[in-house]
Structure formats: structure tokens, C-alpha cells
Amino acid sequence: MNALATAAPIRGTTCGAAAAGAAKGAFVAADFARDFPILSRPVRGKRLVYLDNGATTQKPEAVIEAERLFYRESNANIHRGVHWLSQHATDLYEQARERVRRLLNAASADEIVFTRGTTEAINLVAYSWGRANLKAGDEIVLTGMEHHSNIVPWQLICEQTGAVLKVVPLTDRGELQFDAFEALLGPRTRLVSVVHVSNALGTVNPVARIVERAHAVGAKVLVDGAQAVAHQAVDVQAIGCDFYAFSGHKLYGPTGIGALYARREILAAMPPWQGGGDMIRTVSFERSTWADAPQRFEAGTPNIAGAVGLGAAIDYLMAIGLDRVAGHEHRLLAHATEAAQRIPGLRLIGTAPEKAGILSFVVDGIHPHDLGTILDADGVAIRAGHHCAMPVMTRFGIPGTARASFALYNDEEDVAALMAALAKAQQMFGGARR
Ligand code: C6P
């Protein structure tokens, strides 16, 4: 791809093996894996089995190349220059916004605000919408499976406004107790902020139903889509949510770039949360006025190359097709779940019927961190710990879990490597395997 290809119309953009795989119809993960240069590097002398996609996904050549070419051929600041290069960079940045719109099926690109990622997107809503709309006694409903990024900003805003948090409890399988959720809703509920796919449990929440119930009491709904957007088709209009947040780096894109979707009329009424260049209409020492959304929420020079890389990642993923990716990852999860259940002493944490490709577990007698270290010696990269979801660990009475999280390039061979490394860990810890 060259810089012009990056800037080219969105439809029909495909690259490398992904395009071939998409055309063939058969989903061969190994074909896609070849698009990701890092997956062919050995780690500790072993084949890299990368199963830490919940933390961040690897990047296809198309994304690496798009960022590299941006700096080689298109780099300039945006929305400011009268010169050709600045206008060109601005076009690329705005085309990336359109790609995000298409990914989420938002009604307008003006509903997409670029952020550093999910965390910043949620903080934006908390500090802008939250400070302007919440007062003492108002209620924010969260769930017991939220990432810290969807807890702490609300705690900070509650301290400032006097609003209070209400938390929906979880079942033993790691689902929301829907009755309890409905019982928490009332005339004081201003916001329901809920994770789409739990990073610690894999549970897929019924977000459209949640929105319907929340809207019935006049509350707004924010969906944390960090673990969803790369693994299933997301349609914010079908979900009906007011806000949707995600990170580019969990979607095969660069770090330091993500987006907030917010419904146009809500965004139009929100005050700025950060001040600086590019978010103003006029400035004087007496008074400043603000640009329209989304610029109002993008103070300062943004991550332009990151946005271009994110656009390339979206093209890559959509060329393959999110439904096909979801199908593949569901099959892989079912296969991994079955294999894990055959390991004595292994307990899955998160067994909801609606799950995405996340396998969280504990093994008798082996701390998750030890598991992670032993697996790493065999080139198997998983995450171990509380996954920034400490309330989930408290709910299940454990310090943490070992977590394998799948992406489109993983396959049965990766699952076999995981299971073999687990068996080895059990032998090292005194032959827990019977
Ligand atoms: N979860 C994980 O290993 P940022 O850091 O802003 O890109 O994403 C934060 C975030 C928010 N919500 C959910 C559901 C998430 O899973 C994450 C990031 C990583 O599970 C790092 S803790």
C-alpha cells in the first residue's frame, strides 16, 4: 500500500493474505497470521504463541505500513495549515474518522471523537457530560464486571458531584443478574455504564436490552467496547446506546488512539473537558467560544499517524468480515473450553453461555503468575493477574486468573500449545495432573 492507497476510498480496500482468505470464504487463521510479522519471530527460542490479545493485539503489515508511509509521505499538522501537505494529512485523519463511523455504523462521522483509547473516552464522558449533568443523589449504575477504567472515573466524578454508584451483582457463571439490574433502575438513575464484553470473564452483555431498560427510566447508556469491536460486528444504532468507547490497539491498530461514539444531540450539548488549540472558535482574554463537535473534544495536536493506522486496521478487519472473525473465535473458544475442562484441577472463571474468545481460569496449587511464567518459557504468552478488574476477583474469591484471549490469527495449534504448557506446569508443581 502507498500513501495514496491509505487515502483512497474506503470500499474494497484489502491487503495481503487477508484479502485472499476473504475471497476464498474459508477461514484459515494461519493465512491471516502471515499478515502479522511479529508472529513469525521466535520467543525464548520457541514459536511465539500469542494469546494475550485482550491486553493488545498484534499489528498486520498493512497497519505498520500505513503509519510508516504517513510519516514518510504525508506528515503535517492537521486542521491548521493552508499548505498542501497539511490539507492532505487532514484528509487522511478525517477519512480515518469515517472508517470508525463505518465500523460502528454511527449515523455521522461527527459523532466520532478520537481519543487515546477506551480509558480516555470514558474519562471524556465523565468529565464533560458527567460534571455538567450529575448532581447530589443522582445514581450511576455500573456492573460487577467492569474494568477499572469504567469504575474509577465515575468514583472521581461522584466525589465532585455527590452522585452515587450502584453496582449490578454477578451470577456464579459471570453473567449480570438482570433482575437485580432492573431493580436498581429508578427515577434517580442518570447513567448506566456497562462493559460490552468482560475482559476478565469473556461474558457478552445484552447491551441492547440494557439500553432499552435504561432509556425507559430516562438514563443514558455508555458501553465500554474495548473487548468487543475486534471480535464481533458492532452497530451502535441497533444497540441504541448514547456512548460507545473503544481502543485501536485491541483492534489490530496502533496504541495511543481510540474513539468515543456519542449521539449527535448529546455531544452537541456537552461542554469541553480539555482546553487548547483546535477545539475553539474564538479566543480572547475575556471569553472563548468552542468549535462544534467532534473538534470541541480534540484539544491539541492529536495522534494523526495513529488515526491513519487505525483506519488501516479497520479496513483490514472489515475486508475479512467481522462475522467470519466472530465465527472463528467462537469455534476456537468452544474447542479451548472443552480441552481446558479435561485438565484436572483447572477451574474456568466465567462460564456464561454468551461468551467471546476469552478463557480465564485458575489451577489448583499454582498461582496465576507462576502459570504465566512457566507458559512463557514455552513461548506461550498469556496474561495473569486481576486484569484491572479487581471487583471480579473479589466476587469469585480469587487473587487473579490466568487468561488466554484469542484473535483472528489463533488456531487449534495455539490451543494445543497452551494445553501442553499447562500440563507441564502441573507436572512441575507436583503432578497435579492425574
Ligand atoms: N484491558 C486487558 O488486558 P485502554 O487501556 O484504555 O486501551 O483500555 C482499557 C480497558 C477498558 N475496558 C476494558 C473492558 C478493557 O479490557 C480495557 C483494557 C486490558 O484486559 C488491559 S488492563
GROMACS .gro file of C-alpha atoms and ligand atoms in nm:
model
  456
    1MET     CA    1   0.000   0.000   0.000
    2ASN     CA    2   0.117   0.354  -0.060
    3ALA     CA    3   0.008   0.679   0.098
    4LEU     CA    4  -0.248   0.738  -0.171
    5ALA     CA    5  -0.394   0.394  -0.115
    6THR     CA    6  -0.429   0.488   0.251
    7ALA     CA    7  -0.621   0.793   0.141
    8ALA     CA    8  -0.823   0.606  -0.119
    9PRO     CA    9  -1.198   0.547  -0.093
   10ILE     CA   10  -1.284   0.306   0.183
   11ARG     CA   11  -1.470   0.039  -0.003
   12GLY     CA   12  -1.277  -0.253  -0.139
   13THR     CA   13  -0.951  -0.187   0.048
   14THR     CA   14  -0.787  -0.521   0.109
   15CYS     CA   15  -0.428  -0.626   0.167
   16GLY     CA   16  -0.222  -0.943   0.155
   17ALA     CA   17  -0.339  -1.283   0.270
   18ALA     CA   18  -0.642  -1.133   0.439
   19ALA     CA   19  -0.786  -1.042   0.103
   20ALA     CA   20  -0.712  -1.388  -0.031
   21GLY     CA   21  -0.871  -1.555   0.271
   22ALA     CA   22  -1.174  -1.332   0.250
   23ALA     CA   23  -1.223  -1.411  -0.115
   24LYS     CA   24  -1.190  -1.786  -0.062
   25GLY     CA   25  -1.459  -1.794   0.203
   26ALA     CA   26  -1.274  -2.048   0.417
   27PHE     CA   27  -1.135  -1.906   0.739
   28VAL     CA   28  -0.775  -2.022   0.768
   29ALA     CA   29  -0.623  -1.846   1.067
   30ALA     CA   30  -0.268  -1.943   0.962
   31ASP     CA   31  -0.315  -1.747   0.636
   32PHE     CA   32  -0.404  -1.437   0.834
   33ALA     CA   33  -0.119  -1.498   1.080
   34ARG     CA   34   0.122  -1.442   0.791
   35ASP     CA   35  -0.003  -1.082   0.769
   36PHE     CA   36   0.142  -1.018   1.118
   37PRO     CA   37   0.524  -1.000   1.103
   38ILE     CA   38   0.575  -1.034   1.479
   39LEU     CA   39   0.405  -1.374   1.484
   40SER     CA   40   0.694  -1.527   1.294
   41ARG     CA   41   0.959  -1.417   1.544
   42PRO     CA   42   1.066  -1.677   1.798
   43VAL     CA   43   1.043  -1.603   2.170
   44ARG     CA   44   1.284  -1.775   2.410
   45GLY     CA   45   1.384  -1.995   2.119
   46LYS     CA   46   1.026  -2.119   2.074
   47ARG     CA   47   0.744  -2.042   1.833
   48LEU     CA   48   0.551  -1.743   1.969
   49VAL     CA   49   0.201  -1.849   2.073
   50TYR     CA   50   0.042  -1.514   2.133
   51LEU     CA   51  -0.270  -1.548   2.349
   52ASP     CA   52  -0.269  -1.207   2.517
   53ASN     CA   53  -0.493  -1.033   2.267
   54GLY     CA   54  -0.719  -0.893   2.538
   55ALA     CA   55  -0.424  -0.680   2.651
   56THR     CA   56  -0.331  -0.578   2.298
   57THR     CA   57  -0.348  -0.739   1.956
   58GLN     CA   58  -0.057  -0.769   1.715
   59LYS     CA   59  -0.045  -0.546   1.408
   60PRO     CA   60  -0.073  -0.655   1.045
   61GLU     CA   61   0.176  -0.532   0.788
   62ALA     CA   62  -0.099  -0.307   0.642
   63VAL     CA   63  -0.117  -0.109   0.969
   64ILE     CA   64   0.259  -0.090   1.020
   65GLU     CA   65   0.298   0.024   0.661
   66ALA     CA   66   0.019   0.283   0.681
   67GLU     CA   67   0.185   0.452   0.981
   68ARG     CA   68   0.530   0.433   0.826
   69LEU     CA   69   0.407   0.582   0.500
   70PHE     CA   70   0.220   0.856   0.679
   71TYR     CA   71   0.546   0.978   0.833
   72ARG     CA   72   0.742   0.929   0.510
   73GLU     CA   73   0.498   1.095   0.271
   74SER     CA   74   0.208   1.271   0.440
   75ASN     CA   75   0.320   1.411   0.774
   76ALA     CA   76   0.195   1.759   0.866
   77ASN     CA   77  -0.026   1.906   1.135
   78ILE     CA   78  -0.399   1.899   1.065
   79HIS     CA   79  -0.687   2.149   1.057
   80ARG     CA   80  -0.433   2.434   1.062
   81GLY     CA   81  -0.223   2.459   0.751
   82VAL     CA   82  -0.308   2.625   0.423
   83HIS     CA   83  -0.036   2.422   0.253
   84TRP     CA   84  -0.099   2.108   0.050
   85LEU     CA   85   0.061   1.865   0.294
   86SER     CA   86  -0.147   1.988   0.585
   87GLN     CA   87  -0.464   1.952   0.384
   88HIS     CA   88  -0.355   1.605   0.275
   89ALA     CA   89  -0.286   1.499   0.637
   90THR     CA   90  -0.622   1.646   0.740
   91ASP     CA   91  -0.794   1.442   0.469
   92LEU     CA   92  -0.627   1.122   0.590
   93TYR     CA   93  -0.724   1.194   0.951
   94GLU     CA   94  -1.086   1.266   0.859
   95GLN     CA   95  -1.101   0.958   0.636
   96ALA     CA   96  -0.994   0.757   0.941
   97ARG     CA   97  -1.286   0.910   1.132
   98GLU     CA   98  -1.517   0.794   0.854
   99ARG     CA   99  -1.371   0.443   0.884
  100VAL     CA  100  -1.454   0.442   1.258
  101ARG     CA  101  -1.805   0.559   1.174
  102ARG     CA  102  -1.841   0.269   0.935
  103LEU     CA  103  -1.700   0.018   1.187
  104LEU     CA  104  -1.961   0.121   1.445
  105ASN     CA  105  -2.236   0.206   1.196
  106ALA     CA  106  -2.276   0.550   1.352
  107ALA     CA  107  -2.514   0.783   1.169
  108SER     CA  108  -2.249   1.050   1.116
  109ALA     CA  109  -1.871   1.091   1.138
  110ASP     CA  110  -1.941   1.398   1.354
  111GLU     CA  111  -2.043   1.153   1.627
  112ILE     CA  112  -1.689   1.011   1.644
  113VAL     CA  113  -1.432   1.174   1.874
  114PHE     CA  114  -1.075   1.048   1.855
  115THR     CA  115  -0.924   0.974   2.197
  116ARG     CA  116  -0.613   0.795   2.323
  117GLY     CA  117  -0.826   0.487   2.385
  118THR     CA  118  -1.113   0.348   2.588
  119THR     CA  119  -0.987   0.492   2.915
  120GLU     CA  120  -0.969   0.844   2.780
  121ALA     CA  121  -1.307   0.807   2.606
  122ILE     CA  122  -1.475   0.714   2.935
  123ASN     CA  123  -1.296   0.995   3.118
  124LEU     CA  124  -1.417   1.236   2.850
  125VAL     CA  125  -1.778   1.139   2.917
  126ALA     CA  126  -1.726   1.153   3.293
  127TYR     CA  127  -1.558   1.494   3.295
  128SER     CA  128  -1.770   1.657   3.025
  129TRP     CA  129  -2.116   1.502   3.036
  130GLY     CA  130  -2.087   1.382   3.397
  131ARG     CA  131  -1.982   1.711   3.554
  132ALA     CA  132  -2.245   1.901   3.355
  133ASN     CA  133  -2.534   1.664   3.424
  134LEU     CA  134  -2.485   1.493   3.760
  135LYS     CA  135  -2.579   1.631   4.099
  136ALA     CA  136  -2.602   1.506   4.457
  137GLY     CA  137  -2.823   1.199   4.489
  138ASP     CA  138  -2.811   1.107   4.119
  139GLU     CA  139  -2.726   0.745   4.051
  140ILE     CA  140  -2.481   0.581   3.814
  141VAL     CA  141  -2.535   0.211   3.757
  142LEU     CA  142  -2.224   0.001   3.688
  143THR     CA  143  -2.183  -0.375   3.686
  144GLY     CA  144  -1.966  -0.605   3.895
  145MET     CA  145  -1.761  -0.696   3.587
  146GLU     CA  146  -1.632  -0.351   3.492
  147HIS     CA  147  -1.270  -0.277   3.410
  148HIS     CA  148  -1.114  -0.018   3.642
  149SER     CA  149  -1.138   0.230   3.351
  150ASN     CA  150  -1.515   0.215   3.387
  151ILE     CA  151  -1.515   0.242   3.766
  152VAL     CA  152  -1.252   0.492   3.876
  153PRO     CA  153  -1.358   0.787   3.652
  154TRP     CA  154  -1.710   0.756   3.794
  155GLN     CA  155  -1.579   0.743   4.151
  156LEU     CA  156  -1.387   1.065   4.086
  157ILE     CA  157  -1.697   1.231   3.937
  158CYS     CA  158  -1.913   1.108   4.227
  159GLU     CA  159  -1.670   1.278   4.468
  160GLN     CA  160  -1.712   1.604   4.278
  161THR     CA  161  -2.087   1.595   4.218
  162GLY     CA  162  -2.232   1.394   4.508
  163ALA     CA  163  -2.371   1.132   4.269
  164VAL     CA  164  -2.358   0.770   4.389
  165LEU     CA  165  -2.265   0.438   4.230
  166LYS     CA  166  -2.494   0.136   4.220
  167VAL     CA  167  -2.348  -0.197   4.117
  168VAL     CA  168  -2.525  -0.487   3.944
  169PRO     CA  169  -2.415  -0.820   4.101
  170LEU     CA  170  -2.296  -1.122   3.901
  171THR     CA  171  -2.414  -1.481   3.889
  172ASP     CA  172  -2.173  -1.769   3.956
  173ARG     CA  173  -2.134  -1.810   3.578
  174GLY     CA  174  -2.026  -1.448   3.548
  175GLU     CA  175  -2.344  -1.304   3.399
  176LEU     CA  176  -2.527  -0.993   3.509
  177GLN     CA  177  -2.817  -1.060   3.743
  178PHE     CA  178  -3.065  -0.897   3.511
  179ASP     CA  179  -3.345  -0.881   3.770
  180ALA     CA  180  -3.111  -0.701   4.006
  181PHE     CA  181  -3.016  -0.461   3.726
  182GLU     CA  182  -3.382  -0.379   3.662
  183ALA     CA  183  -3.442  -0.333   4.033
  184LEU     CA  184  -3.157  -0.081   4.054
  185LEU     CA  185  -3.308   0.140   3.785
  186GLY     CA  186  -3.523   0.426   3.904
  187PRO     CA  187  -3.602   0.795   3.871
  188ARG     CA  188  -3.256   0.888   4.005
  189THR     CA  189  -3.064   0.679   3.752
  190ARG     CA  190  -2.882   0.916   3.519
  191LEU     CA  191  -2.635   0.679   3.358
  192VAL     CA  192  -2.579   0.309   3.307
  193SER     CA  193  -2.218   0.236   3.216
  194VAL     CA  194  -2.159  -0.122   3.117
  195VAL     CA  195  -1.892  -0.332   2.954
  196HIS     CA  196  -1.992  -0.497   2.625
  197VAL     CA  197  -1.753  -0.794   2.665
  198SER     CA  198  -1.587  -0.855   3.002
  199ASN     CA  199  -1.208  -0.872   2.976
  200ALA     CA  200  -1.184  -1.091   3.287
  201LEU     CA  201  -1.472  -1.332   3.219
  202GLY     CA  202  -1.545  -1.315   2.847
  203THR     CA  203  -1.916  -1.256   2.915
  204VAL     CA  204  -2.101  -1.077   2.636
  205ASN     CA  205  -2.360  -0.849   2.791
  206PRO     CA  206  -2.706  -0.797   2.637
  207VAL     CA  207  -2.638  -0.432   2.570
  208ALA     CA  208  -2.945  -0.362   2.354
  209ARG     CA  209  -3.173  -0.494   2.631
  210ILE     CA  210  -2.981  -0.292   2.888
  211VAL     CA  211  -3.024   0.024   2.677
  212GLU     CA  212  -3.396  -0.039   2.639
  213ARG     CA  213  -3.446  -0.071   3.016
  214ALA     CA  214  -3.221   0.226   3.098
  215HIS     CA  215  -3.387   0.453   2.844
  216ALA     CA  216  -3.725   0.362   2.989
  217VAL     CA  217  -3.624   0.543   3.310
  218GLY     CA  218  -3.460   0.829   3.120
  219ALA     CA  219  -3.098   0.723   3.183
  220LYS     CA  220  -2.816   0.747   2.932
  221VAL     CA  221  -2.606   0.441   2.850
  222LEU     CA  222  -2.231   0.416   2.793
  223VAL     CA  223  -2.095   0.090   2.652
  224ASP     CA  224  -1.728   0.002   2.705
  225GLY     CA  225  -1.649  -0.178   2.382
  226ALA     CA  226  -1.276  -0.233   2.441
  227GLN     CA  227  -1.306  -0.614   2.415
  228ALA     CA  228  -1.591  -0.621   2.164
  229VAL     CA  229  -1.512  -0.423   1.850
  230ALA     CA  230  -1.242  -0.657   1.714
  231HIS     CA  231  -1.443  -0.971   1.782
  232GLN     CA  232  -1.798  -0.909   1.661
  233ALA     CA  233  -1.987  -0.668   1.440
  234VAL     CA  234  -2.097  -0.367   1.644
  235ASP     CA  235  -2.385  -0.144   1.540
  236VAL     CA  236  -2.434   0.148   1.777
  237GLN     CA  237  -2.765   0.240   1.614
  238ALA     CA  238  -2.902  -0.111   1.666
  239ILE     CA  239  -2.773  -0.116   2.025
  240GLY     CA  240  -2.923   0.228   2.078
  241CYS     CA  241  -2.654   0.338   2.323
  242ASP     CA  242  -2.565   0.701   2.386
  243PHE     CA  243  -2.189   0.647   2.415
  244TYR     CA  244  -1.958   0.371   2.292
  245ALA     CA  245  -1.585   0.362   2.373
  246PHE     CA  246  -1.303   0.153   2.226
  247SER     CA  247  -0.924   0.136   2.183
  248GLY     CA  248  -0.744   0.098   1.850
  249HIS     CA  249  -0.468  -0.122   1.986
  250LYS     CA  250  -0.711  -0.404   2.072
  251LEU     CA  251  -0.836  -0.389   1.712
  252TYR     CA  252  -0.505  -0.458   1.534
  253GLY     CA  253  -0.435  -0.084   1.528
  254PRO     CA  254  -0.171   0.134   1.697
  255THR     CA  255  -0.156   0.223   2.065
  256GLY     CA  256  -0.249   0.574   2.176
  257ILE     CA  257  -0.555   0.603   1.953
  258GLY     CA  258  -0.916   0.506   2.007
  259ALA     CA  259  -1.255   0.664   1.982
  260LEU     CA  260  -1.570   0.768   2.156
  261TYR     CA  261  -1.900   0.745   1.974
  262ALA     CA  262  -2.163   0.980   2.119
  263ARG     CA  263  -2.508   1.052   1.982
  264ARG     CA  264  -2.504   1.381   1.793
  265GLU     CA  265  -2.753   1.573   2.010
  266ILE     CA  266  -2.580   1.464   2.332
  267LEU     CA  267  -2.235   1.556   2.202
  268ALA     CA  268  -2.365   1.893   2.079
  269ALA     CA  269  -2.475   1.981   2.434
  270MET     CA  270  -2.155   1.865   2.607
  271PRO     CA  271  -1.900   2.124   2.730
  272PRO     CA  272  -1.528   2.087   2.655
  273TRP     CA  273  -1.325   1.884   2.902
  274GLN     CA  274  -0.978   1.989   2.788
  275GLY     CA  275  -0.882   2.330   2.653
  276GLY     CA  276  -0.626   2.419   2.390
  277GLY     CA  277  -0.573   2.455   2.021
  278ASP     CA  278  -0.815   2.313   1.763
  279MET     CA  279  -1.114   2.299   2.000
  280ILE     CA  280  -1.200   2.671   1.994
  281ARG     CA  281  -1.394   2.900   1.764
  282THR     CA  282  -1.267   3.231   1.911
  283VAL     CA  283  -1.036   3.318   2.200
  284SER     CA  284  -1.000   3.644   2.387
  285PHE     CA  285  -0.887   3.710   2.742
  286GLU     CA  286  -1.246   3.790   2.834
  287ARG     CA  287  -1.411   3.485   2.686
  288SER     CA  288  -1.355   3.194   2.448
  289THR     CA  289  -1.607   3.006   2.237
  290TRP     CA  290  -1.593   2.646   2.126
  291ALA     CA  291  -1.575   2.462   1.798
  292ASP     CA  292  -1.852   2.222   1.710
  293ALA     CA  293  -1.821   1.853   1.797
  294PRO     CA  294  -1.615   1.649   1.743
  295GLN     CA  295  -1.335   1.912   1.728
  296ARG     CA  296  -1.452   2.058   2.061
  297PHE     CA  297  -1.326   1.740   2.229
  298GLU     CA  298  -0.995   1.709   2.046
  299ALA     CA  299  -0.778   1.977   2.204
  300GLY     CA  300  -0.418   1.994   2.084
  301THR     CA  301  -0.241   1.802   1.811
  302PRO     CA  302  -0.390   1.453   1.807
  303ASN     CA  303  -0.228   1.120   1.722
  304ILE     CA  304  -0.261   1.173   1.346
  305ALA     CA  305  -0.045   0.881   1.238
  306GLY     CA  306  -0.226   0.664   1.492
  307ALA     CA  307  -0.562   0.757   1.342
  308VAL     CA  308  -0.433   0.668   0.995
  309GLY     CA  309  -0.305   0.336   1.132
  310LEU     CA  310  -0.639   0.273   1.299
  311GLY     CA  311  -0.813   0.341   0.967
  312ALA     CA  312  -0.590   0.079   0.803
  313ALA     CA  313  -0.669  -0.169   1.083
  314ILE     CA  314  -1.042  -0.116   1.030
  315ASP     CA  315  -1.002  -0.171   0.656
  316TYR     CA  316  -0.806  -0.488   0.725
  317LEU     CA  317  -1.063  -0.627   0.968
  318MET     CA  318  -1.367  -0.532   0.764
  319ALA     CA  319  -1.217  -0.684   0.449
  320ILE     CA  320  -1.203  -1.016   0.635
  321GLY     CA  321  -1.551  -0.961   0.782
  322LEU     CA  322  -1.636  -0.936   1.149
  323ASP     CA  323  -1.899  -1.208   1.133
  324ARG     CA  324  -1.640  -1.451   0.999
  325VAL     CA  325  -1.393  -1.345   1.269
  326ALA     CA  326  -1.659  -1.393   1.537
  327GLY     CA  327  -1.745  -1.739   1.400
  328HIS     CA  328  -1.381  -1.845   1.401
  329GLU     CA  329  -1.316  -1.717   1.753
  330HIS     CA  330  -1.632  -1.883   1.887
  331ARG     CA  331  -1.526  -2.218   1.742
  332LEU     CA  332  -1.180  -2.173   1.891
  333LEU     CA  333  -1.324  -2.081   2.231
  334ALA     CA  334  -1.551  -2.388   2.229
  335HIS     CA  335  -1.253  -2.608   2.141
  336ALA     CA  336  -1.030  -2.448   2.409
  337THR     CA  337  -1.306  -2.470   2.670
  338GLU     CA  338  -1.350  -2.841   2.605
  339ALA     CA  339  -0.976  -2.902   2.624
  340ALA     CA  340  -0.942  -2.697   2.944
  341GLN     CA  341  -1.227  -2.886   3.110
  342ARG     CA  342  -1.030  -3.208   3.065
  343ILE     CA  343  -0.744  -3.073   3.279
  344PRO     CA  344  -0.789  -3.189   3.640
  345GLY     CA  345  -0.771  -2.909   3.893
  346LEU     CA  346  -0.847  -2.638   3.636
  347ARG     CA  347  -1.148  -2.418   3.708
  348LEU     CA  348  -1.288  -2.182   3.448
  349ILE     CA  349  -1.383  -1.837   3.575
  350GLY     CA  350  -1.659  -1.709   3.350
  351THR     CA  351  -1.887  -1.973   3.203
  352ALA     CA  352  -2.172  -1.761   3.068
  353PRO     CA  353  -2.348  -1.906   2.764
  354GLU     CA  354  -2.281  -1.584   2.573
  355LYS     CA  355  -1.904  -1.550   2.566
  356ALA     CA  356  -1.635  -1.403   2.345
  357GLY     CA  357  -1.289  -1.557   2.293
  358ILE     CA  358  -1.158  -1.523   2.647
  359LEU     CA  359  -1.061  -1.822   2.860
  360SER     CA  360  -1.000  -1.720   3.220
  361PHE     CA  361  -0.905  -1.990   3.469
  362VAL     CA  362  -0.733  -2.091   3.790
  363VAL     CA  363  -0.540  -2.412   3.850
  364ASP     CA  364  -0.525  -2.580   4.192
  365GLY     CA  365  -0.198  -2.521   4.373
  366ILE     CA  366  -0.043  -2.289   4.112
  367HIS     CA  367  -0.061  -1.910   4.138
  368PRO     CA  368  -0.167  -1.748   3.808
  369HIS     CA  369   0.162  -1.554   3.796
  370ASP     CA  370   0.360  -1.879   3.821
  371LEU     CA  371   0.146  -2.026   3.545
  372GLY     CA  372   0.215  -1.722   3.327
  373THR     CA  373   0.590  -1.751   3.386
  374ILE     CA  374   0.604  -2.124   3.314
  375LEU     CA  375   0.396  -2.087   2.997
  376ASP     CA  376   0.619  -1.803   2.882
  377ALA     CA  377   0.920  -2.035   2.893
  378ASP     CA  378   0.744  -2.233   2.618
  379GLY     CA  379   0.669  -1.923   2.412
  380VAL     CA  380   0.304  -1.914   2.522
  381ALA     CA  381   0.207  -1.556   2.608
  382ILE     CA  382  -0.099  -1.525   2.833
  383ARG     CA  383  -0.197  -1.267   3.092
  384ALA     CA  384  -0.204  -1.342   3.465
  385GLY     CA  385  -0.345  -1.132   3.746
  386HIS     CA  386  -0.657  -0.932   3.818
  387HIS     CA  387  -0.677  -0.786   3.464
  388CYS     CA  388  -0.768  -0.442   3.606
  389ALA     CA  389  -1.096  -0.593   3.720
  390MET     CA  390  -1.033  -0.641   4.091
  391PRO     CA  391  -1.405  -0.650   4.185
  392VAL     CA  392  -1.444  -0.957   3.962
  393MET     CA  393  -1.165  -1.133   4.152
  394THR     CA  394  -1.323  -1.037   4.484
  395ARG     CA  395  -1.660  -1.172   4.362
  396PHE     CA  396  -1.503  -1.509   4.281
  397GLY     CA  397  -1.280  -1.514   4.591
  398ILE     CA  398  -0.953  -1.543   4.398
  399PRO     CA  399  -0.643  -1.323   4.370
  400GLY     CA  400  -0.639  -1.341   3.993
  401THR     CA  401  -0.673  -1.570   3.694
  402ALA     CA  402  -0.464  -1.691   3.405
  403ARG     CA  403  -0.622  -1.564   3.086
  404ALA     CA  404  -0.586  -1.674   2.726
  405SER     CA  405  -0.756  -1.435   2.487
  406PHE     CA  406  -0.796  -1.517   2.119
  407ALA     CA  407  -0.767  -1.318   1.799
  408LEU     CA  408  -0.835  -1.394   1.435
  409TYR     CA  409  -0.482  -1.537   1.380
  410ASN     CA  410  -0.503  -1.800   1.658
  411ASP     CA  411  -0.590  -2.161   1.582
  412GLU     CA  412  -0.614  -2.512   1.729
  413GLU     CA  413  -0.236  -2.545   1.723
  414ASP     CA  414  -0.212  -2.249   1.961
  415VAL     CA  415  -0.470  -2.410   2.189
  416ALA     CA  416  -0.272  -2.736   2.183
  417ALA     CA  417   0.045  -2.545   2.279
  418LEU     CA  418  -0.143  -2.380   2.566
  419MET     CA  419  -0.276  -2.710   2.696
  420ALA     CA  420   0.065  -2.881   2.667
  421ALA     CA  421   0.231  -2.596   2.858
  422LEU     CA  422  -0.038  -2.617   3.127
  423ALA     CA  423   0.022  -2.990   3.168
  424LYS     CA  424   0.392  -2.919   3.203
  425ALA     CA  425   0.326  -2.656   3.469
  426GLN     CA  426   0.118  -2.905   3.667
  427GLN     CA  427   0.398  -3.161   3.649
  428MET     CA  428   0.647  -2.903   3.775
  429PHE     CA  429   0.416  -2.823   4.065
  430GLY     CA  430   0.397  -3.181   4.183
  431GLY     CA  431   0.200  -3.367   3.919
  432ALA     CA  432  -0.143  -3.221   3.988
  433ARG     CA  433  -0.245  -3.394   3.666
  434ARG     CA  434  -0.391  -3.735   3.729
  435C6P     N1  435  -0.792  -0.423   2.921
  435C6P     C1  436  -0.667  -0.628   2.944
  435C6P     O1  437  -0.562  -0.693   2.943
  435C6P     P1  438  -0.716   0.107   2.736
  435C6P     O2  439  -0.606   0.080   2.832
  435C6P     O3  440  -0.773   0.245   2.753
  435C6P     O4  441  -0.680   0.075   2.595
  435C6P     O5  442  -0.833   0.002   2.769
  435C6P     C2  443  -0.885  -0.006   2.898
  435C6P     C3  444  -0.990  -0.111   2.906
  435C6P     C4  445  -1.121  -0.074   2.926
  435C6P     N2  446  -1.220  -0.165   2.927
  435C6P     C5  447  -1.196  -0.295   2.911
  435C6P     C6  448  -1.309  -0.392   2.909
  435C6P     C7  449  -1.065  -0.341   2.891
  435C6P     O6  450  -1.043  -0.470   2.875
  435C6P     C8  451  -0.959  -0.247   2.892
  435C6P     C9  452  -0.817  -0.292   2.879
  435C6P    C10  453  -0.660  -0.482   2.907
  435C6P     O7  454  -0.774  -0.677   2.973
  435C6P    C11  455  -0.555  -0.408   2.984
  435C6P     S1  456  -0.590  -0.399   3.155
   0.00000   0.00000   0.00000
